[in-house]
mmCIF file of C-alpha atoms in Angstrom:
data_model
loop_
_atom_site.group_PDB
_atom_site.id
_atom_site.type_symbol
_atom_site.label_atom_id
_atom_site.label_comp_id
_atom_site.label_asym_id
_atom_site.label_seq_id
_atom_site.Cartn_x
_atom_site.Cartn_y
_atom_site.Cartn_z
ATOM 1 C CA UNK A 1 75.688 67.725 -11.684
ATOM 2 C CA UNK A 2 71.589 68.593 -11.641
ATOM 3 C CA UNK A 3 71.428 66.077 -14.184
ATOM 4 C CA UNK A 4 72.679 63.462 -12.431
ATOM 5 C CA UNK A 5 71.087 64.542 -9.201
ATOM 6 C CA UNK A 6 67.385 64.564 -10.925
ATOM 7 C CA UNK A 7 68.506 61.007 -12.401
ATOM 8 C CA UNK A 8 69.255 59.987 -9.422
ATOM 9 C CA UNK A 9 66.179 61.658 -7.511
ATOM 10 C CA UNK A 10 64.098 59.954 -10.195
ATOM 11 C CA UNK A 11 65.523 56.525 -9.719
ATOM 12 C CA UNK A 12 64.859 56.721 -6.045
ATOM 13 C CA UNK A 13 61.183 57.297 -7.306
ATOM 14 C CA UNK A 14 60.554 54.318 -9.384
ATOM 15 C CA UNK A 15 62.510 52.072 -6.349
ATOM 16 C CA UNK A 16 60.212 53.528 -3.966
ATOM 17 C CA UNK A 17 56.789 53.258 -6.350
ATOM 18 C CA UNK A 18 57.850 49.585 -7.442
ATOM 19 C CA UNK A 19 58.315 48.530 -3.229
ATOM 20 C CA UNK A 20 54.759 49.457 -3.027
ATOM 21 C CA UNK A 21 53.516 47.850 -5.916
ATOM 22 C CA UNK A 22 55.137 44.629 -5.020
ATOM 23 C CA UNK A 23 53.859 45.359 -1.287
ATOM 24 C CA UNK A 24 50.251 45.673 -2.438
ATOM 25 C CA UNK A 25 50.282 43.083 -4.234
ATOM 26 C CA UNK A 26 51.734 40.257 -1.729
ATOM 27 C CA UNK A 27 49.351 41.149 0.558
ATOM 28 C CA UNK A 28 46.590 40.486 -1.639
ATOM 29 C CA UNK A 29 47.717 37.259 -2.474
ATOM 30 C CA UNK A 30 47.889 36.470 0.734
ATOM 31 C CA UNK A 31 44.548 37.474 1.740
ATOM 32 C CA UNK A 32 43.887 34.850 -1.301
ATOM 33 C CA UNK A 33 45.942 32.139 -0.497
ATOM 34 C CA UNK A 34 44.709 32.352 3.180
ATOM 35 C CA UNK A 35 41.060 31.710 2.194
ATOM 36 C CA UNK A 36 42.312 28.914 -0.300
ATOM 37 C CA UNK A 37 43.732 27.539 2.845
ATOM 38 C CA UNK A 38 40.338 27.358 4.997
ATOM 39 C CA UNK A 39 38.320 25.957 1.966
ATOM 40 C CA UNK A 40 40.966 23.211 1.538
ATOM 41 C CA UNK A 41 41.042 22.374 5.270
ATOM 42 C CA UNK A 42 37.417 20.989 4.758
ATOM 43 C CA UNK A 43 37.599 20.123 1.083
ATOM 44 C CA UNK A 44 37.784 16.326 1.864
ATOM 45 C CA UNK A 45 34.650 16.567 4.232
ATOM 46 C CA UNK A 46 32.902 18.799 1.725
ATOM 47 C CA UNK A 47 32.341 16.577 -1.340
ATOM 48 C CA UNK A 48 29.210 16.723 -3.327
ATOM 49 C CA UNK A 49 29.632 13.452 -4.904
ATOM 50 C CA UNK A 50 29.701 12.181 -1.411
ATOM 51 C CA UNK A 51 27.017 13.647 0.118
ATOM 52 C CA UNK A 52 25.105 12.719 -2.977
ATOM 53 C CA UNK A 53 25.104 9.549 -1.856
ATOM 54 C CA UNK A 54 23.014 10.252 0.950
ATOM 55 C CA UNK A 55 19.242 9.663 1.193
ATOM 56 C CA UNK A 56 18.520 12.838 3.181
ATOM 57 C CA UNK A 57 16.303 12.070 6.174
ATOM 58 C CA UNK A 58 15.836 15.863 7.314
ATOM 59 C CA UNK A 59 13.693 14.447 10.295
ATOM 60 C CA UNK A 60 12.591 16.967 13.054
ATOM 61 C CA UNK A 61 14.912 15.187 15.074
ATOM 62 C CA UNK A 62 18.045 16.352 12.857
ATOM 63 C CA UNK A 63 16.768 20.097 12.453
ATOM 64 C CA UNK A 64 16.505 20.200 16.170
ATOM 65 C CA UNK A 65 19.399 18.922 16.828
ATOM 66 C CA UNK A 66 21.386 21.219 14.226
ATOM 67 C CA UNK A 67 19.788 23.984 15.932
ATOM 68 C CA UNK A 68 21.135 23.419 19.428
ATOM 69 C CA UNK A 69 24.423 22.134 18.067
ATOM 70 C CA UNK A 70 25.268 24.221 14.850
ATOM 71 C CA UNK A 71 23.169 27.329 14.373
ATOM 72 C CA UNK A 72 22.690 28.651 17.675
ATOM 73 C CA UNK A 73 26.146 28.974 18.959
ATOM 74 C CA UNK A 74 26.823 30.629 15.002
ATOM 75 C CA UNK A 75 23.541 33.093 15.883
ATOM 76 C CA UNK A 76 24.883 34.004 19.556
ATOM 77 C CA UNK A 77 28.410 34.495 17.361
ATOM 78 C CA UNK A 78 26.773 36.937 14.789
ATOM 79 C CA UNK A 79 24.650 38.690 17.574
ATOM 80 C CA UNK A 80 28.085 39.131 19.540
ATOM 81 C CA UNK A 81 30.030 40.337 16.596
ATOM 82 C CA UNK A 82 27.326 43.203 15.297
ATOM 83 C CA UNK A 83 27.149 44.313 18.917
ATOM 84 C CA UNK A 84 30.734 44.525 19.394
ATOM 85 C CA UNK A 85 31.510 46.292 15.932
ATOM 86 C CA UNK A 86 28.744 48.955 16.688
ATOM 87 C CA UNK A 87 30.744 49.599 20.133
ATOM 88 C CA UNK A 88 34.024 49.718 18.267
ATOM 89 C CA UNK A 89 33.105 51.935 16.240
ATOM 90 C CA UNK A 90 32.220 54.424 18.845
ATOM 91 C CA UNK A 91 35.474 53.748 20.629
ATOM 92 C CA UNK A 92 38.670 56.214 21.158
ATOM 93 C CA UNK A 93 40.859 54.134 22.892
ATOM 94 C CA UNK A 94 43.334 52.165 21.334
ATOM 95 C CA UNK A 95 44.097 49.907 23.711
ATOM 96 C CA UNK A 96 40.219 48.795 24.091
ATOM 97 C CA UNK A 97 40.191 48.381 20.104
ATOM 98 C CA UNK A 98 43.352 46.189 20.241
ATOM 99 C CA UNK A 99 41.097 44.578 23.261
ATOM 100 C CA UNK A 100 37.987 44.182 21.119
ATOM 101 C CA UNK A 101 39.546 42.187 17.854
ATOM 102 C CA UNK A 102 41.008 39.623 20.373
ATOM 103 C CA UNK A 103 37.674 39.593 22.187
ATOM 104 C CA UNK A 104 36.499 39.109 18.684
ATOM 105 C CA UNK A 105 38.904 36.480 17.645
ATOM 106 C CA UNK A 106 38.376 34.734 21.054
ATOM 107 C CA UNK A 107 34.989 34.387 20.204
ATOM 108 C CA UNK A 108 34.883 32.956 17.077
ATOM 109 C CA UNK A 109 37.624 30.347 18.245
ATOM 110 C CA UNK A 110 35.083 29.576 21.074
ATOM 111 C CA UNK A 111 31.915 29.023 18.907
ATOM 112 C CA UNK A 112 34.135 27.353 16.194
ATOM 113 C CA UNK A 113 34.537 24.582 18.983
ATOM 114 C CA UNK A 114 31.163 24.603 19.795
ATOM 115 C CA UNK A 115 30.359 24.165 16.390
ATOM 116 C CA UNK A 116 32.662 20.792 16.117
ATOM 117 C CA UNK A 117 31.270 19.076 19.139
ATOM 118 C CA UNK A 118 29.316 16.689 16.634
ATOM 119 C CA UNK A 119 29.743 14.933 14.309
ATOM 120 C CA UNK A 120 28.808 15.893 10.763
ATOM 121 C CA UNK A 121 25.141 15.786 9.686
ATOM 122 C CA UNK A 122 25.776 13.443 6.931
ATOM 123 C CA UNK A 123 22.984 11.834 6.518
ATOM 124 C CA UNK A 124 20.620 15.019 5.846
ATOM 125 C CA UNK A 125 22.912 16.585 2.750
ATOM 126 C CA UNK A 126 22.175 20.745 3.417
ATOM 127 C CA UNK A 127 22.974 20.872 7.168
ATOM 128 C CA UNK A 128 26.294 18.692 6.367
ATOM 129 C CA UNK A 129 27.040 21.718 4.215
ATOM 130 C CA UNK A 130 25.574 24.184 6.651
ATOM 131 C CA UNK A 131 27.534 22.791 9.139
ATOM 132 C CA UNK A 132 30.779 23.110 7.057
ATOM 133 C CA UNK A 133 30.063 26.643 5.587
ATOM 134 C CA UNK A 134 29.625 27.740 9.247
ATOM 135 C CA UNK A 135 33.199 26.283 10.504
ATOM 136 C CA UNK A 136 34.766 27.972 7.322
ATOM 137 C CA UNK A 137 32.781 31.267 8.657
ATOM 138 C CA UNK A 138 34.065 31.337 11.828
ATOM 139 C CA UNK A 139 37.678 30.404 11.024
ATOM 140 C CA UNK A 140 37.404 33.770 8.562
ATOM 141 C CA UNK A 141 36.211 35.552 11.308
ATOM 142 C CA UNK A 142 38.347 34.558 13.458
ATOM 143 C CA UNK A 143 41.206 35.550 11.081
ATOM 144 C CA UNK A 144 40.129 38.515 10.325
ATOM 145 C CA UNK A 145 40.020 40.209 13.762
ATOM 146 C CA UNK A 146 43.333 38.948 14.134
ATOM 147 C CA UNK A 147 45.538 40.511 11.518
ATOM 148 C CA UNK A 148 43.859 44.006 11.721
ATOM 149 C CA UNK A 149 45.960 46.560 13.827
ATOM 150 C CA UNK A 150 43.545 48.342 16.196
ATOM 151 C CA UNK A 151 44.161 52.052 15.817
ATOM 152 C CA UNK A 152 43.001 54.923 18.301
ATOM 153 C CA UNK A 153 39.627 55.808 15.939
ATOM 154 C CA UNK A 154 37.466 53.388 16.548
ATOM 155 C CA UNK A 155 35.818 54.027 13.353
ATOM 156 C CA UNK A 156 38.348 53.422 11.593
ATOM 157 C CA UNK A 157 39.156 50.263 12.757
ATOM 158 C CA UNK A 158 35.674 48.956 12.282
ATOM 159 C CA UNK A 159 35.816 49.943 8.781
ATOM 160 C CA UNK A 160 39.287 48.455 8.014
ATOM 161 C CA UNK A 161 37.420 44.981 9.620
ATOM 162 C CA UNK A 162 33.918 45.324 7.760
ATOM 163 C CA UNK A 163 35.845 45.954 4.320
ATOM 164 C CA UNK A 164 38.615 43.289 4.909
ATOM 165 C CA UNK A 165 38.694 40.195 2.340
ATOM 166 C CA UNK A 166 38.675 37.315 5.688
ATOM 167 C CA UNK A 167 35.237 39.579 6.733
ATOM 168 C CA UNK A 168 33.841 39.733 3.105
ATOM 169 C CA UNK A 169 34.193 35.791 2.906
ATOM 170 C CA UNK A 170 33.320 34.874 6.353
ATOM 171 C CA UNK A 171 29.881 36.758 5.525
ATOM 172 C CA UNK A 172 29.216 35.120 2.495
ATOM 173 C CA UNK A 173 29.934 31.452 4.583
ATOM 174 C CA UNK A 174 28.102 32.940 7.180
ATOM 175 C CA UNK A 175 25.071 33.261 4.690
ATOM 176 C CA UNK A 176 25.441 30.579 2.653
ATOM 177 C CA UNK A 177 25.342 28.270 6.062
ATOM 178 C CA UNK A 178 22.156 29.910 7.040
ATOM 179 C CA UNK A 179 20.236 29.824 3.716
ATOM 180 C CA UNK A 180 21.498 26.019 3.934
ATOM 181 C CA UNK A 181 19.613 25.483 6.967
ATOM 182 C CA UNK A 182 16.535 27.197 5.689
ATOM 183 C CA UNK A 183 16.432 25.164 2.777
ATOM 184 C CA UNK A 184 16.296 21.862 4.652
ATOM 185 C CA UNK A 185 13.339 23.511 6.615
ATOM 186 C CA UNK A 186 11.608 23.084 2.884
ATOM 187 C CA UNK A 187 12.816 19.508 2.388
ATOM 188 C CA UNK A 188 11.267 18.516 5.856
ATOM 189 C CA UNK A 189 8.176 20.493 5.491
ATOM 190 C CA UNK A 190 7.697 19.215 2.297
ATOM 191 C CA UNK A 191 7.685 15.737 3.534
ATOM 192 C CA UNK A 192 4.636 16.408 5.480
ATOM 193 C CA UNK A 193 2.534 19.082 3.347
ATOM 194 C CA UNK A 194 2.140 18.409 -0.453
ATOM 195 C CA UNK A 195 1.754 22.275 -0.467
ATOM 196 C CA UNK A 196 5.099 22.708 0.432
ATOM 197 C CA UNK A 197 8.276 22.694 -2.274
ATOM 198 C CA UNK A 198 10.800 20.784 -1.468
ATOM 199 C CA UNK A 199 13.518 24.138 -2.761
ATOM 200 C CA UNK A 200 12.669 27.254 -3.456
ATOM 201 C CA UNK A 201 12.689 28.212 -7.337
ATOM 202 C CA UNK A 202 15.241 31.421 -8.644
ATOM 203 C CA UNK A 203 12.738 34.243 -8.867
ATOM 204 C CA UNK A 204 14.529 37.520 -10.453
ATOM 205 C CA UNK A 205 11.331 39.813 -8.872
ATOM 206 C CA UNK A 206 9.275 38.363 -5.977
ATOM 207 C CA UNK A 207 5.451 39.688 -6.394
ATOM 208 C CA UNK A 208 3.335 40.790 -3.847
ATOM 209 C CA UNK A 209 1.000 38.391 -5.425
ATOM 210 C CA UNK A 210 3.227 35.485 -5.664
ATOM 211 C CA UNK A 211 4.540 36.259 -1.864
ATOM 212 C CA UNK A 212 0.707 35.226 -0.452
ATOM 213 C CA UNK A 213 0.626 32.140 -1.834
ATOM 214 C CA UNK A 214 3.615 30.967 -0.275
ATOM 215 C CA UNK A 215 4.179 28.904 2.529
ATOM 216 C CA UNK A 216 5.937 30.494 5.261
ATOM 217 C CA UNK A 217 8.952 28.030 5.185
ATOM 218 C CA UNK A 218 9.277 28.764 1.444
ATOM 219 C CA UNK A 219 8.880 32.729 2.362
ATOM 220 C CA UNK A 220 11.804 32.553 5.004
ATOM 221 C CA UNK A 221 14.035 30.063 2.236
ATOM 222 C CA UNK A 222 13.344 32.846 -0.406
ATOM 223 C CA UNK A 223 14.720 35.472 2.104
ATOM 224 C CA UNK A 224 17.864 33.544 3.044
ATOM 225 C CA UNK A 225 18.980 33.297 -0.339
ATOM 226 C CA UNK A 226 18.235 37.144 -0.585
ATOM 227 C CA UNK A 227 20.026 37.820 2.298
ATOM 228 C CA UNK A 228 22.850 36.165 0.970
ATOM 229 C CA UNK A 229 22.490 38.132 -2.217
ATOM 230 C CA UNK A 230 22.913 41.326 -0.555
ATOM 231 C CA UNK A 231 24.892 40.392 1.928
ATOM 232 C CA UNK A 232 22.653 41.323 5.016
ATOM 233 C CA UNK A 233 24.945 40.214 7.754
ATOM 234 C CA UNK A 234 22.110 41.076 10.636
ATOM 235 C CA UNK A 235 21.156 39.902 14.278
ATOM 236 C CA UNK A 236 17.579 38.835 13.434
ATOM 237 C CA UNK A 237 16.373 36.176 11.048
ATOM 238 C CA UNK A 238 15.014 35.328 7.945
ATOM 239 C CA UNK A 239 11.749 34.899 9.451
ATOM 240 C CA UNK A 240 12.089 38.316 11.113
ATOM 241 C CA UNK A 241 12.540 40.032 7.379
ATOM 242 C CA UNK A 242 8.897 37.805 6.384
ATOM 243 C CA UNK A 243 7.396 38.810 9.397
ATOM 244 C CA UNK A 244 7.770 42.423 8.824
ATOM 245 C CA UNK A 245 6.718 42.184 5.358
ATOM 246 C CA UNK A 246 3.511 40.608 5.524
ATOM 247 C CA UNK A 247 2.794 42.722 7.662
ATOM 248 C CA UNK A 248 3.588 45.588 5.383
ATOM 249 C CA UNK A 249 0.810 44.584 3.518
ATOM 250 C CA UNK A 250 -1.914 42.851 5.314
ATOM 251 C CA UNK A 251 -1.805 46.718 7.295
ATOM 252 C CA UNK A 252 -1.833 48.551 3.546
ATOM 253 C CA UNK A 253 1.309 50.080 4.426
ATOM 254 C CA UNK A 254 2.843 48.558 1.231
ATOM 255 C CA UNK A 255 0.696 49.586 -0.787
ATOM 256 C CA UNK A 256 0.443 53.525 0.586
ATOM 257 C CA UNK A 257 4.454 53.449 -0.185
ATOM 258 C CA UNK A 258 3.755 52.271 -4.041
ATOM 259 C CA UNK A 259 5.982 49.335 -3.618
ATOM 260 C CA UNK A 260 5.887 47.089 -6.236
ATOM 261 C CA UNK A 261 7.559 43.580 -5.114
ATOM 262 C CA UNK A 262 9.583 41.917 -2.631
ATOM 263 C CA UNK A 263 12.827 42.982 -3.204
ATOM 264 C CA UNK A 264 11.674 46.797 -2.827
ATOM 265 C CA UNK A 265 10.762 45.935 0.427
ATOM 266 C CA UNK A 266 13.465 44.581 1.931
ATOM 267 C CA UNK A 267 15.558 47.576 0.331
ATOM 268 C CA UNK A 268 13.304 49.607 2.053
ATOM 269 C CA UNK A 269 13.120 47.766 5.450
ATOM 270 C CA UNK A 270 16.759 47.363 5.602
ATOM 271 C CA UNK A 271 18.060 50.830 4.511
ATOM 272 C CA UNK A 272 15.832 52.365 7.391
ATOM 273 C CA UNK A 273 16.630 50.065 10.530
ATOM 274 C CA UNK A 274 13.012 48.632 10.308
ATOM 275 C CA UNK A 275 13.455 44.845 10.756
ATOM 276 C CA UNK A 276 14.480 43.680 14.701
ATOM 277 C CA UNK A 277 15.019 40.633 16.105
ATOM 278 C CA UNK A 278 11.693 38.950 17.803
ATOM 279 C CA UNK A 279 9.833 40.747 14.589
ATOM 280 C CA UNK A 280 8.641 37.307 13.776
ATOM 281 C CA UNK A 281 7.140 36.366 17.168
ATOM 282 C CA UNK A 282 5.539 39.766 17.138
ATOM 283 C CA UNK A 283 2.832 38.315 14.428
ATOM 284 C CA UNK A 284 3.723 34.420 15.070
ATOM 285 C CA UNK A 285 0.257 33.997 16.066
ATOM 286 C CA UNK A 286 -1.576 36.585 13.687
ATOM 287 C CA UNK A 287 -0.507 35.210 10.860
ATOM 288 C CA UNK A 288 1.305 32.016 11.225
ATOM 289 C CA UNK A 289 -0.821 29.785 13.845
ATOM 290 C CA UNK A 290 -2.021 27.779 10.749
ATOM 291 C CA UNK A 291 1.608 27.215 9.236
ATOM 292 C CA UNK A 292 3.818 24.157 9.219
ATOM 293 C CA UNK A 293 6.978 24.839 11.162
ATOM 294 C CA UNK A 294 9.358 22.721 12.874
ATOM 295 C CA UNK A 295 9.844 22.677 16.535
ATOM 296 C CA UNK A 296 12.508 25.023 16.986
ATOM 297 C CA UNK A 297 13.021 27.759 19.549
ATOM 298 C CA UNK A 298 13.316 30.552 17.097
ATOM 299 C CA UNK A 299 9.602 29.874 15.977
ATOM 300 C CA UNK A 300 8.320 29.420 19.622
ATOM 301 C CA UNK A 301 10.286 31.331 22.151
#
């Protein structure tokens, strides 16, 4: 009778253990197939051998233009959703949580549309694909604050949202649009200055040395792609990151902290809270009134 109790009991066991296997692994592949679904939804707009076949005019007119259009509702977006996290996160209330990921989901509906008011920059080839990795960002985001339950610890919440696979992928779309846009900044500046690269080579290690003799757009296209590399989903700019260091060590204050290269800066500037938007206006005219920079608000305003 025990025996066949304890076989019993132990059947039970393995039902119950394989139910959550199977469980955790359905909703895994659906995380999967979901972001499948949002890069297919532009795959026929996003196709390199297409947009190969553009010349690339990256006038001022088309950076200004993407600006107004493209990256400044996206900015507003990303401003919105670091505020709102931060005050989620401090939250008790269920109900306001459950309020907040709507609010959240809202929002990046409403700046998707924004977004999609133009047409596609096709005939300058890195804002088409900014453009596009934007739209995928936003649909992720979107997503993701709407199939995670709002509990009453706000904490807890937030860190179910920041960790969840939609979030993860609408940061790295997020990232990739903006280092898109940065890099076109190179192709038009480039056009004008012989100084300036048209893209910014892969440096491993960044110099202090090598950092000075840069341009300022190829500075800011160098911290994009970091930013993307680390994931440094932030309210303020790349510009704001290059701001702050050159400061760093035109005032010796990288040097007094032994820091060797770029990349140890950043770490160190990010891990302690030290980069805000507006850094880059700060020292716009101290150290940038001789740059080339294209007319856009973020460099003037």
């Amino acid at each position: 009778m025990n025996s066949r109790t304890s076989r019993t009991q132990m059947l039970y066991t393995l039902g119950f253990l394989f139910f959550l296997i199977s469980a955790f692994a359905a909703f895994f592949t659906g995380v999967k197939v979901g972001a499948d679904k949002t890069e297919a939804k532009y795959e026929h707009l996003d196709n390199k051998d297409t947009a190969e076949e553009y010349s690339g005019s990256y006038q001022q007119q088309d950076l200004v233009t993407f600006y107004h259009n493209v990256f400044l509702p996206y900015r507003e977006f990303k401003r919105n959703w670091n505020s709102e996290l931060d005050n989620l996160a401090r939250s008790t209330d269920s109900r306001e949580n459950a309020a907040t990921l709507k609010n959240l989901s809202i929002l990046a509906d409403k700046q998707y549309d924004k977004v999609t008011q133009d047409s596609i920059f096709t005939s300058s080839p890195l804002l088409y694909e900014s453009q596009l990795n934007i739209l995928k960002s936003l649909t992720l985001f979107s997503q993701a604050a709407s199939k995670v339950n709002a509990g009453a610890s706000g904490a807890e919440t937030a860190k179910v949202l920041k960790s969840d696979k939609f979030t993860a992928s609408a940061v790295k779309f997020g990232l990739l649009g903006q280092k898109n846009f940065y890099d076109s900044m190179l192709k038009w500046g480039s056009k004008d200055n012989s100084k300036i690269p048209s893209e910014a080579a892969e440096l491993k290690t960044l110099s202090f040395i090598q950092w000075k003799k840069m341009p300022l757009l190829l500075k800011n296209a160098s911290i994009a792609d970091m930013m993307l590399n680390r994931s440094i989903y932030a309210g303020y700019d790349p510009q704001d990151i290059t701001a702050k260091i050159d400061d760093m060590i035109y005032s010796g204050t990288a040097s007094s902290l032994n820091l060797k290269d770029i990349q140890s800066a950043i770490t160190l500037l990010i891990s302690t809270g030290a980069v805000q938007e507006q850094d880059f206006m700060k020292w716009r005219e101290q150290y940038y009134g001789k740059e080339t920079m294209p007319q856009l608000p973020f460099f003037y305003e």
